[in-house]
PDB file of C-alpha atoms in Angstrom:
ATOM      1  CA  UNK A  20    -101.973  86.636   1.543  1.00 30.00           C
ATOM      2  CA  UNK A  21     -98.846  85.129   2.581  1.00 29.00           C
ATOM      3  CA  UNK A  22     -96.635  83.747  -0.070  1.00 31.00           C
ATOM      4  CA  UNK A  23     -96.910  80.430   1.486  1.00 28.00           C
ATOM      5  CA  UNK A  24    -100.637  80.305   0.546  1.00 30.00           C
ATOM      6  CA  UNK A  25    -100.014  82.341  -2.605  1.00 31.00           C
ATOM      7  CA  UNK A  26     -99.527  79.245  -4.554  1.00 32.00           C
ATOM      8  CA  UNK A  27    -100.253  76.103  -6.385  1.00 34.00           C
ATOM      9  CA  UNK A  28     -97.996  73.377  -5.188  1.00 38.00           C
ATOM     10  CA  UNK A  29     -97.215  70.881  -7.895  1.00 34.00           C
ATOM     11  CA  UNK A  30     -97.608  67.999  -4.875  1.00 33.00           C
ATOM     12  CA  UNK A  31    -101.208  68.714  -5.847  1.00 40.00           C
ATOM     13  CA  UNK A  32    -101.054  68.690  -9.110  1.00 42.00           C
ATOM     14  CA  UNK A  33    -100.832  71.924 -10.005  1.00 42.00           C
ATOM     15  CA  UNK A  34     -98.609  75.174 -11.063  1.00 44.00           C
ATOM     16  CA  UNK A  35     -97.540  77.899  -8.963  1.00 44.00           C
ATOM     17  CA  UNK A  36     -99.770  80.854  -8.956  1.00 44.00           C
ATOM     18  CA  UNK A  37     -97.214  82.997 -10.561  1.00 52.00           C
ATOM     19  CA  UNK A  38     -96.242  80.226 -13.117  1.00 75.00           C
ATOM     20  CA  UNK A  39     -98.209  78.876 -15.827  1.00 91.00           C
ATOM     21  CA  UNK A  40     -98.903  75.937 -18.588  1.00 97.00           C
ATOM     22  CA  UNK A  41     -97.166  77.205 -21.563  1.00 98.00           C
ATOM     23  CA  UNK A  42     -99.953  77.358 -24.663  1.00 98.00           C
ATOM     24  CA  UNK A  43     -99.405  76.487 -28.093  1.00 98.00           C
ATOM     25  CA  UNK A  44    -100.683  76.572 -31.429  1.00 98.00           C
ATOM     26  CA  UNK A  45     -99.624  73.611 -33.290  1.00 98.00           C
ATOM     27  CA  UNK A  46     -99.827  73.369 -37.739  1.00 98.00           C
ATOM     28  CA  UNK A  47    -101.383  69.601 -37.950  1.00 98.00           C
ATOM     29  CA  UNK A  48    -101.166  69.671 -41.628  1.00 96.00           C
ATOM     30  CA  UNK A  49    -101.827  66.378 -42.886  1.00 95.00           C
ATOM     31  CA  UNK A  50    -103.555  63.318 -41.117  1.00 96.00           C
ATOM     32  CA  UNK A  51    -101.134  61.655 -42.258  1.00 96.00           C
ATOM     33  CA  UNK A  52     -98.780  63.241 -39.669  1.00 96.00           C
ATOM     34  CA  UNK A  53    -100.896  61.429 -36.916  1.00 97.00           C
ATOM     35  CA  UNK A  54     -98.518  57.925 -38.496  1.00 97.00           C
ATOM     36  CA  UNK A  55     -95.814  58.956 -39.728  1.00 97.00           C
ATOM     37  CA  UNK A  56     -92.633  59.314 -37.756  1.00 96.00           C
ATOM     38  CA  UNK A  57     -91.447  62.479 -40.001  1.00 96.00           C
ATOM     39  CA  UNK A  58     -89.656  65.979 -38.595  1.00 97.00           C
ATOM     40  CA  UNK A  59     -93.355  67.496 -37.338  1.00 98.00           C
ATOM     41  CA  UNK A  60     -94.384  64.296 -35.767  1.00 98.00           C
ATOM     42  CA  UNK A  61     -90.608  64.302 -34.011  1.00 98.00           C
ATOM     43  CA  UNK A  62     -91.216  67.766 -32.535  1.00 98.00           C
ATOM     44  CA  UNK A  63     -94.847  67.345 -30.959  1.00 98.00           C
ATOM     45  CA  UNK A  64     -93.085  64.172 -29.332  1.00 98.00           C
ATOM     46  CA  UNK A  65     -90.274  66.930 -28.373  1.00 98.00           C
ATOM     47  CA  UNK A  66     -92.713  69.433 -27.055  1.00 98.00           C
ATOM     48  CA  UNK A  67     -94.546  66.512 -24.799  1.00 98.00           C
ATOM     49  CA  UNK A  68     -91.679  66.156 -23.194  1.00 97.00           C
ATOM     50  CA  UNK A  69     -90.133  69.604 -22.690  1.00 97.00           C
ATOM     51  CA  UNK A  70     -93.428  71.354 -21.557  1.00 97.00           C
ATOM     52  CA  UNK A  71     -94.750  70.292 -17.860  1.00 96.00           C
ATOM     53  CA  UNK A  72     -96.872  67.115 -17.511  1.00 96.00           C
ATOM     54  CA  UNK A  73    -100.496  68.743 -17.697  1.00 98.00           C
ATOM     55  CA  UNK A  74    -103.519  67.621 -15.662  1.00 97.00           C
ATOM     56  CA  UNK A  75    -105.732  67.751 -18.527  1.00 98.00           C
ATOM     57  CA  UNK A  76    -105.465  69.328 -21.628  1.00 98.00           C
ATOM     58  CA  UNK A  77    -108.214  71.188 -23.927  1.00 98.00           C
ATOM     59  CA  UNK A  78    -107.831  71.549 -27.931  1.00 98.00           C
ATOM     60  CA  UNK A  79    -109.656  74.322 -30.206  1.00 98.00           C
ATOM     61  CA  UNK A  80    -109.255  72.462 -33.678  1.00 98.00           C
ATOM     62  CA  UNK A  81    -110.103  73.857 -36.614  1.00 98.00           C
ATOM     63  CA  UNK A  82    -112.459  70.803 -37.324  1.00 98.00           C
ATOM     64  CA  UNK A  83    -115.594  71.155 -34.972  1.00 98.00           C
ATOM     65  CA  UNK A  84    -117.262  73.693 -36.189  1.00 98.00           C
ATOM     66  CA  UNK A  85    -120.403  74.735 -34.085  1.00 98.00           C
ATOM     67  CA  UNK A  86    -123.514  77.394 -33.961  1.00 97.00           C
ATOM     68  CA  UNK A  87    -123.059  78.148 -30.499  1.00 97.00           C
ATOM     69  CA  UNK A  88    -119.753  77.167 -28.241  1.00 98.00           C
ATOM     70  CA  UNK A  89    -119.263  73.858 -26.925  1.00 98.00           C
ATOM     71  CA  UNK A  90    -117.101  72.007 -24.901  1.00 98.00           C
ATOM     72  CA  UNK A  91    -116.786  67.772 -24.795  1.00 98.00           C
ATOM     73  CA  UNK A  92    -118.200  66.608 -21.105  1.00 98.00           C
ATOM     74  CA  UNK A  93    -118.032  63.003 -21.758  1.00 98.00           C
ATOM     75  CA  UNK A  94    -115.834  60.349 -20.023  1.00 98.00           C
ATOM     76  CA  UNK A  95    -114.708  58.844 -22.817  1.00 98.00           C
ATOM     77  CA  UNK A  96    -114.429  60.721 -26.249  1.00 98.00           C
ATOM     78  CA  UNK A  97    -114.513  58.597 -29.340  1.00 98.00           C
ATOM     79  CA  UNK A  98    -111.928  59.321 -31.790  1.00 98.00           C
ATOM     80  CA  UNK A  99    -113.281  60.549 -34.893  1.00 98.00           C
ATOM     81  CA  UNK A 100    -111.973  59.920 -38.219  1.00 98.00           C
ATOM     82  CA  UNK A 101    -113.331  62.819 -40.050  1.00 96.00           C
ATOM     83  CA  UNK A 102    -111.858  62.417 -43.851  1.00 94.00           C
ATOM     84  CA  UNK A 103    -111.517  60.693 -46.736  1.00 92.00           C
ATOM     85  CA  UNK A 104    -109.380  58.778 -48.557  1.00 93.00           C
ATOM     86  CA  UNK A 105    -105.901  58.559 -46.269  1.00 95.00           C
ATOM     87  CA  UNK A 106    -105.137  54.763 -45.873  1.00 96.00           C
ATOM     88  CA  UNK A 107    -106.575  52.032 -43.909  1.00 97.00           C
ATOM     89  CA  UNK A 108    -103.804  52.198 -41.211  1.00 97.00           C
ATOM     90  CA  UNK A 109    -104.876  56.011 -40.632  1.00 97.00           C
ATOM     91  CA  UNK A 110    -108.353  54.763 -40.140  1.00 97.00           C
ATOM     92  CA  UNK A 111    -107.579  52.123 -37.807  1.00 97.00           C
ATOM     93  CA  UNK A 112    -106.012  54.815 -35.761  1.00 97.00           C
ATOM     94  CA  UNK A 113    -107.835  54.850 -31.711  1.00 98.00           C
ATOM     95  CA  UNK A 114    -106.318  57.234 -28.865  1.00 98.00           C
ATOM     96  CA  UNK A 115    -108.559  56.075 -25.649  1.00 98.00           C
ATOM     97  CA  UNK A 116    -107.869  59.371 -23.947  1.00 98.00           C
ATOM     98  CA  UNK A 117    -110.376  59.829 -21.110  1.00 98.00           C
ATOM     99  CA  UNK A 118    -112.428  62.887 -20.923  1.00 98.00           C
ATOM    100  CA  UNK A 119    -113.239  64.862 -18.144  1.00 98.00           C
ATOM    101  CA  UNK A 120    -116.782  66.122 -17.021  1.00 98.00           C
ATOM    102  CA  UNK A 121    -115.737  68.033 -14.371  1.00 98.00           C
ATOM    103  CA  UNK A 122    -113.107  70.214 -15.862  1.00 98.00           C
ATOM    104  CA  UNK A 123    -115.637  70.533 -18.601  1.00 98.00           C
ATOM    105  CA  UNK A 124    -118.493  72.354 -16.220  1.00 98.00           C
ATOM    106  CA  UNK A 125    -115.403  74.368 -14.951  1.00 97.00           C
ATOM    107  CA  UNK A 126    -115.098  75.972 -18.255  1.00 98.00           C
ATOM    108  CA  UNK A 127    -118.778  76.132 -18.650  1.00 97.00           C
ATOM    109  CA  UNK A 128    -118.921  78.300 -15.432  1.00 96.00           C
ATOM    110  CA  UNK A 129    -115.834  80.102 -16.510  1.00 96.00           C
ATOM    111  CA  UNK A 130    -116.933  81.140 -19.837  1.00 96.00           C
ATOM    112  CA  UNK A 131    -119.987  83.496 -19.314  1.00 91.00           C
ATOM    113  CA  UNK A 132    -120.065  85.293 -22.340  1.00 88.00           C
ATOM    114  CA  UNK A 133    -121.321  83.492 -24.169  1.00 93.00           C
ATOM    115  CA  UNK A 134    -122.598  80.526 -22.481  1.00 94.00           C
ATOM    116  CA  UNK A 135    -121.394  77.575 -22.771  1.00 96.00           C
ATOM    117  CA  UNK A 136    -122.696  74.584 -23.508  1.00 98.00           C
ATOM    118  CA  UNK A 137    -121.616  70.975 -22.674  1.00 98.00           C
ATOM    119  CA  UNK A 138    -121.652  68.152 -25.488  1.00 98.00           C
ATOM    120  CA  UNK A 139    -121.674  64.563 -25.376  1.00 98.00           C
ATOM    121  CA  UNK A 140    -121.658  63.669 -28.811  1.00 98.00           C
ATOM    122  CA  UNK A 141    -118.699  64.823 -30.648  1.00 98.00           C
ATOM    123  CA  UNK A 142    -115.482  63.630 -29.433  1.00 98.00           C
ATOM    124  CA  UNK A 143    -111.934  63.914 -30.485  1.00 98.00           C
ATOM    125  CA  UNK A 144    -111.472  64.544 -34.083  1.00 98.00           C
ATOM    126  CA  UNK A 145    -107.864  64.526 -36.228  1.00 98.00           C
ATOM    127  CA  UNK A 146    -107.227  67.853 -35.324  1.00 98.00           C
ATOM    128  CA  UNK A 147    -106.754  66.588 -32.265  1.00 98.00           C
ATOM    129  CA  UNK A 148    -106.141  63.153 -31.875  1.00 98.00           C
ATOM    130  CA  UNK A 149    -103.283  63.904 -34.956  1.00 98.00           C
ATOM    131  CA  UNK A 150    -101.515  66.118 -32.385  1.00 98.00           C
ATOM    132  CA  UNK A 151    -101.783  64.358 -28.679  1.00 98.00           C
ATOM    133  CA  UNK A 152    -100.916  61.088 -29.678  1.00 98.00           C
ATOM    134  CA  UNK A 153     -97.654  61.851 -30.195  1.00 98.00           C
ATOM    135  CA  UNK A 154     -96.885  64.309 -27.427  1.00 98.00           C
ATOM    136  CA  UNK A 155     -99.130  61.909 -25.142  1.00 98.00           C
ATOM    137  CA  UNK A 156     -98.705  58.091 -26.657  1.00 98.00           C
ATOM    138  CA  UNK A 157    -100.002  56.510 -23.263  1.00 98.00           C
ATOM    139  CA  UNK A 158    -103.519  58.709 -23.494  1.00 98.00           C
ATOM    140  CA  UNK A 159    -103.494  58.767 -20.199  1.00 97.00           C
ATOM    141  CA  UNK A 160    -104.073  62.501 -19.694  1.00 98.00           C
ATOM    142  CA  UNK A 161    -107.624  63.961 -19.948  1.00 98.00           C
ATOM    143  CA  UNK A 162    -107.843  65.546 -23.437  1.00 98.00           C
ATOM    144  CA  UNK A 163    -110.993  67.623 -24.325  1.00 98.00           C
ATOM    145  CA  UNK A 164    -112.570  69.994 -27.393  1.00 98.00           C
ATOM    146  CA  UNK A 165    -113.423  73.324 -27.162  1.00 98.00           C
ATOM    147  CA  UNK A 166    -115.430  74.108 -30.265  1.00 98.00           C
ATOM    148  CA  UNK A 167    -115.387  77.041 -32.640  1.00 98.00           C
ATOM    149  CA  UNK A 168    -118.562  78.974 -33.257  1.00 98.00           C
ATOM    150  CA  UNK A 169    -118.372  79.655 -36.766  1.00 97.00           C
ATOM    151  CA  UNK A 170    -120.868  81.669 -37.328  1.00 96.00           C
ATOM    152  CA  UNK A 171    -119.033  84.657 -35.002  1.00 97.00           C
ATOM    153  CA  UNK A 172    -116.264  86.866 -36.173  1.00 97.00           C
ATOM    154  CA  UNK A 173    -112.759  86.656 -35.293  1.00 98.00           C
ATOM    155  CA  UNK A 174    -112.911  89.024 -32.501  1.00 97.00           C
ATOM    156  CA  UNK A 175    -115.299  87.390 -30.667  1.00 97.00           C
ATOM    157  CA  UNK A 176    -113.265  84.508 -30.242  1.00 98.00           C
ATOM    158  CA  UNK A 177    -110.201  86.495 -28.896  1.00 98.00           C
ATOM    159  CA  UNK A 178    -112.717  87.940 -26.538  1.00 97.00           C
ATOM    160  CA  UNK A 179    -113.589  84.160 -25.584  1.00 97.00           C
ATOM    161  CA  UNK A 180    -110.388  82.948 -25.292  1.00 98.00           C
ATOM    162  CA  UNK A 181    -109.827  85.263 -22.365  1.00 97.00           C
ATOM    163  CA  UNK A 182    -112.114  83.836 -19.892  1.00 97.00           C
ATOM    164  CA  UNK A 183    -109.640  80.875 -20.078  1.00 97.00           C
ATOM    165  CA  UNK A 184    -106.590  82.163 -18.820  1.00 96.00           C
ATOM    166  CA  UNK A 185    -107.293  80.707 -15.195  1.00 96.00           C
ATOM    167  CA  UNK A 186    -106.857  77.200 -16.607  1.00 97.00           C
ATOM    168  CA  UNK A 187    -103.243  78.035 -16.976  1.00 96.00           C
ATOM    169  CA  UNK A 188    -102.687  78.161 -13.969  1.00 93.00           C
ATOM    170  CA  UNK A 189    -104.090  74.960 -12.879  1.00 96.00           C
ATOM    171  CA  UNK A 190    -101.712  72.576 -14.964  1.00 96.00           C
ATOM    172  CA  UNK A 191    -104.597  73.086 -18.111  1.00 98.00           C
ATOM    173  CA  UNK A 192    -102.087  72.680 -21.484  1.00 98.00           C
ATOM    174  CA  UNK A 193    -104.308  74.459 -23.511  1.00 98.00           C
ATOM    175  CA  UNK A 194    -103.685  73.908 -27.664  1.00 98.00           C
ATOM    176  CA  UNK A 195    -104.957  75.567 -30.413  1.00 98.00           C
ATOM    177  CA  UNK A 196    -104.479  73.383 -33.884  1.00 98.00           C
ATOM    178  CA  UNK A 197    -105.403  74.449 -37.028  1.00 98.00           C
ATOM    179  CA  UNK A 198    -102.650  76.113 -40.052  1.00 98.00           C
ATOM    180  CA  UNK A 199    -101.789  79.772 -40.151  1.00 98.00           C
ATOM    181  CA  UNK A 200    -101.515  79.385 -43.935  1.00 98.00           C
ATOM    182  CA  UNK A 201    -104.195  76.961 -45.305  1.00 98.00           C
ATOM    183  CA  UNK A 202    -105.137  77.180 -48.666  1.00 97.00           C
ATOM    184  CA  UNK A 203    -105.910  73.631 -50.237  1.00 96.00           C
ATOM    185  CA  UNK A 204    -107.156  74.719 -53.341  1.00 96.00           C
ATOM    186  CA  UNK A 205    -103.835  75.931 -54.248  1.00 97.00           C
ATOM    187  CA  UNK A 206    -101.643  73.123 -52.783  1.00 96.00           C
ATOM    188  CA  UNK A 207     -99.196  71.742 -55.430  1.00 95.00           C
ATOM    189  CA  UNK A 208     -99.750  68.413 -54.919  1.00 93.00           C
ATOM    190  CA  UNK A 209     -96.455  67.262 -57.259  1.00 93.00           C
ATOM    191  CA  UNK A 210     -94.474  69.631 -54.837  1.00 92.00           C
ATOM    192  CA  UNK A 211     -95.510  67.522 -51.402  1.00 89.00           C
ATOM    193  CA  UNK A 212     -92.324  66.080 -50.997  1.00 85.00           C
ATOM    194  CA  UNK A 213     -89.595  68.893 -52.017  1.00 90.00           C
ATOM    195  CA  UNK A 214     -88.498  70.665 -48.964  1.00 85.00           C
ATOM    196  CA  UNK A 215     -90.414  73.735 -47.748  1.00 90.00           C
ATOM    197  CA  UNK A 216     -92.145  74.725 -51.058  1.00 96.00           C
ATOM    198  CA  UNK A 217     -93.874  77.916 -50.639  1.00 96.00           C
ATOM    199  CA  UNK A 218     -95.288  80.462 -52.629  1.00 97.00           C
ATOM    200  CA  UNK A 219     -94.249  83.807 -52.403  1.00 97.00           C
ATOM    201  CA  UNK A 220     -97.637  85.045 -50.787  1.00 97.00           C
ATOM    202  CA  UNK A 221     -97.363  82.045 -48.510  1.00 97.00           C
ATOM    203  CA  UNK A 222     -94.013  82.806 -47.427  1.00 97.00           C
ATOM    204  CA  UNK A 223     -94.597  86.363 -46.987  1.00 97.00           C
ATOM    205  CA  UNK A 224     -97.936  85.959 -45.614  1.00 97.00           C
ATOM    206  CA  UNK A 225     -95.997  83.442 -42.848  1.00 97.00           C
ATOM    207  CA  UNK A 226     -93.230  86.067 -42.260  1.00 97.00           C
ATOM    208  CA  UNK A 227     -96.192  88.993 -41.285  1.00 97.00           C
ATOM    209  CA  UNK A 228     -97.718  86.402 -38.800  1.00 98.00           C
ATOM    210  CA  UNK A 229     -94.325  85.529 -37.156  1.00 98.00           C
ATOM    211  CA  UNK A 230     -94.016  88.964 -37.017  1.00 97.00           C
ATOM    212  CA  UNK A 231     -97.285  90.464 -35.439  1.00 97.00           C
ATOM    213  CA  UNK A 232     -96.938  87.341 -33.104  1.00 98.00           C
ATOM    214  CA  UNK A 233     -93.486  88.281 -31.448  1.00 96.00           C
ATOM    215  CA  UNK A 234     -94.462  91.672 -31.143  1.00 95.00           C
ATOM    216  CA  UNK A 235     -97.753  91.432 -29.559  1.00 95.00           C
ATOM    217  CA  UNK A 236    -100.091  93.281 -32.305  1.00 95.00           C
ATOM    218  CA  UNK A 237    -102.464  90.894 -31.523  1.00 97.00           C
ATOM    219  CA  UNK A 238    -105.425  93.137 -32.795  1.00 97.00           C
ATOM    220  CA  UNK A 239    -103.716  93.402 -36.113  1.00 97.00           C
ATOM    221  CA  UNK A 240    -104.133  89.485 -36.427  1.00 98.00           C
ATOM    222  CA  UNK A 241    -107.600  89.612 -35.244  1.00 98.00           C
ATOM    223  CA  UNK A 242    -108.627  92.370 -38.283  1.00 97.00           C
ATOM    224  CA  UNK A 243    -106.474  89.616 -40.382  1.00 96.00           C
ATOM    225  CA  UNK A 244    -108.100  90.316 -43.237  1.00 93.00           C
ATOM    226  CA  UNK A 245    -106.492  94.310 -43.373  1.00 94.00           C
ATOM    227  CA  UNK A 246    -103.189  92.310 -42.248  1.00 92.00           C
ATOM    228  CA  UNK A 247    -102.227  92.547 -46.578  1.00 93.00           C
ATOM    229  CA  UNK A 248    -103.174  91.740 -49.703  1.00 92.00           C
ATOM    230  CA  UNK A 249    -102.035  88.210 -50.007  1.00 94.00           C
ATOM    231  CA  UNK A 250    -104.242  87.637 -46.496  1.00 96.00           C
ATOM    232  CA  UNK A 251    -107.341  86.238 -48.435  1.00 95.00           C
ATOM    233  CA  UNK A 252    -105.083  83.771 -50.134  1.00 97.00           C
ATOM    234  CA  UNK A 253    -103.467  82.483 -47.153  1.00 97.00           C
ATOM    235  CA  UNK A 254    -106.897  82.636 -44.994  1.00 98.00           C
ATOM    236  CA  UNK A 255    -109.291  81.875 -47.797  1.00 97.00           C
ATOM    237  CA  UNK A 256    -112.041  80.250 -44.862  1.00 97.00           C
ATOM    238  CA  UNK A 257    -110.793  81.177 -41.071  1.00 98.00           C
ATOM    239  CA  UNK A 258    -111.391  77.963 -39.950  1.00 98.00           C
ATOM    240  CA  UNK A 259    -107.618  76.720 -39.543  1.00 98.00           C
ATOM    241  CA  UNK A 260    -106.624  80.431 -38.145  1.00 98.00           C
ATOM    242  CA  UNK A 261    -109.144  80.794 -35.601  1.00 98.00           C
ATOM    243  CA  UNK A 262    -107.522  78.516 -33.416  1.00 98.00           C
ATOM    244  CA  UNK A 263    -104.717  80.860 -33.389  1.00 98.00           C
ATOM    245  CA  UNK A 264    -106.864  83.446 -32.167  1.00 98.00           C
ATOM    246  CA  UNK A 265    -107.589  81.727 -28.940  1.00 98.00           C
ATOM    247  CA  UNK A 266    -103.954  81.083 -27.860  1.00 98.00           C
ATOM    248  CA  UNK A 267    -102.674  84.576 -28.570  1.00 98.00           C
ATOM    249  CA  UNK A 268    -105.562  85.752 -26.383  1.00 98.00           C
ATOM    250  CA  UNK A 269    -103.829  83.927 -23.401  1.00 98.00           C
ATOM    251  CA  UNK A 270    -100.772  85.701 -23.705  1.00 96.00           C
ATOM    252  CA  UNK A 271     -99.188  87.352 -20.555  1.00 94.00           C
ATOM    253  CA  UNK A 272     -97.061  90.195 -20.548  1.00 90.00           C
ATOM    254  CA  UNK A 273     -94.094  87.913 -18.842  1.00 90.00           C
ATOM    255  CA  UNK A 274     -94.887  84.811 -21.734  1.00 96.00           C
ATOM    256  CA  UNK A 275     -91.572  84.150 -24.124  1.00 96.00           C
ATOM    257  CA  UNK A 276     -92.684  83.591 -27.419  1.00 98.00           C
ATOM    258  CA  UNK A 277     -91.248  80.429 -29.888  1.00 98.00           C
ATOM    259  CA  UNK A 278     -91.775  79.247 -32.941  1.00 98.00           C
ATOM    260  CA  UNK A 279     -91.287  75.549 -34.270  1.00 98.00           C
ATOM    261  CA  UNK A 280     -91.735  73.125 -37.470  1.00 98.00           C
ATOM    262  CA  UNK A 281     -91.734  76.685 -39.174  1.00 98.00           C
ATOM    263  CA  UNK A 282     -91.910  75.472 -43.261  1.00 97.00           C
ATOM    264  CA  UNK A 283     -94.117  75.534 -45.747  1.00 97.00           C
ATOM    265  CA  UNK A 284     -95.421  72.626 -47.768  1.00 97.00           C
ATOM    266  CA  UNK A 285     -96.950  72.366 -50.855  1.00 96.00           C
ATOM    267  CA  UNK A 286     -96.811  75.693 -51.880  1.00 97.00           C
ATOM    268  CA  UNK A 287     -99.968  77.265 -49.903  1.00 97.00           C
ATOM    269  CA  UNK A 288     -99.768  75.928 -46.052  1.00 98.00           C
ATOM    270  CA  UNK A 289     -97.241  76.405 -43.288  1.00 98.00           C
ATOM    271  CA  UNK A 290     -97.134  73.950 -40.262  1.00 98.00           C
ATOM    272  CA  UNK A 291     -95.471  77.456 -38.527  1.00 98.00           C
ATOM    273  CA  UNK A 292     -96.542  76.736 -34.436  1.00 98.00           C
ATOM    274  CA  UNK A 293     -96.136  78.828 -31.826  1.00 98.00           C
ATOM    275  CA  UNK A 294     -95.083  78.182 -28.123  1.00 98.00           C
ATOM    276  CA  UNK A 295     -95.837  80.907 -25.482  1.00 98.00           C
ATOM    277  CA  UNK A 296     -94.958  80.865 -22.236  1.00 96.00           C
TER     278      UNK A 296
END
């Protein structure tokens, strides 16, 4: 094939054939961070605008939590405020992204083990919206869920994750949100507000991700629970990890790997993210 039909022209909308959307995973912490103008919320508006405009993009949030695999097919996902007790403002809080059925039965076809199935119920919840609305304030990109089957282990959704990679290379921004550290139980709640307050296991528990991530031990973050000790403190349900799981699985051998809004807060979570590519 010549090189002139080798490739994805962005006059169509999408990437070169030997380039490809950067992926991320992104620490959304706090709904609050969805209205406040603080130093996360400041970088996701960053990142919007240093990454490529995407055609669509798809989230895994650690908040839709499925038997099965699904992915949102409707035209217009509701935004779902799924939690208690923020204030009114936070609740008040729309982001009229469109959806996009087509892209959706694309994944469904590219995803064949397991199947696939395509929802029209769920929407996008704070995981999500939390995120996008800053790095996409217009919602005028498609945005879309990709759910996590929580009744699998955390290699099988490596394994998913793989099927996906073609999406990258069609302008997909594909986002995985959740917290690599994420134990509320332990959160010091009178330590919110002083600067990157971490425990020890936190902060250690942080360093061994950075680390495993940079390097490419990818399988050692999939066994996470072998990773050390502190592990079941820092992952105490994988919920907020998984999500992790599905962008390192979409790592090329040519990606560059960065990490941003990398502090703790309140002792037991990081908002530590991760751009590859």
């Amino acid at each position: 094939m010549s090189n002139i039909n080798s490739f994805y022209n962005w006059s169509n909308g999408l990437l070169e054939e030997d380039q490809k959307m950067p992926i991320l995973f992104i620490g959304h912490g706090s709904p609050m961070n969805a209205i406040e103008d603080n130093e996360f919320s400041k970088r996701w508006q960053q990142m919007g605008k240093e990454i490529p405009k995407p055609k669509a993009v798809v989230v895994v949030s650690a908040h839709w939590l499925t038997k099965g695999t699904a992915v949102t097919a409707m035209l217009n996902p509701k935004t779902i405020h799924d939690f208690g007790g923020f204030p009114q403002a936070l609740f008040d809080v729309q982001y009229p992204a469109p959806g996009d059925p087509s892209l959706a039965n694309e994944i469904q076809n590219l995803v064949t083990n397991p199947a696939i199935t395509l929802d029209h119920e769920w929407g996008l919840d704070h995981g999500t919206w939390s995120v996008v609305k800053h790095m996409y304030p217009n919602a005028d990109i498609p945005v879309l869920q990709l759910s996590i089957d929580y009744h699998k282990p955390a290699k099988y959704h490596y394994e998913l994750a793989k099927q996906l990679l073609l999406l990258r290379k069609k302008g997909i921004l594909i986002i995985g949100s959740g917290n690599m550290v994420h134990n509320l139980r332990m959160v010091a709640w009178n330590k919110l507000n002083e600067p990157e307050y971490g425990y020890d296991w936190a902060l250690e528990m942080n360093t061994i991700f950075k680390q495993k991530i940079s390097t490419g031990n990818h399988m050692d973050l999939v066994a996470y629970e072998k990773l050390h000790k502190a592990a079941n403190l820092a992952i105490p349900t994988p919920d907020h990890y998984y999500p992790l799981l599905y962008i390192l699985a979409l790592q090329t051998a040519n990606d560059d790997v960065t990490f941003f809004n990398d502090k703790a807060v309140g002792g037991s979570l990081t908002m530590t993210s991760v751009k590859i590519g």
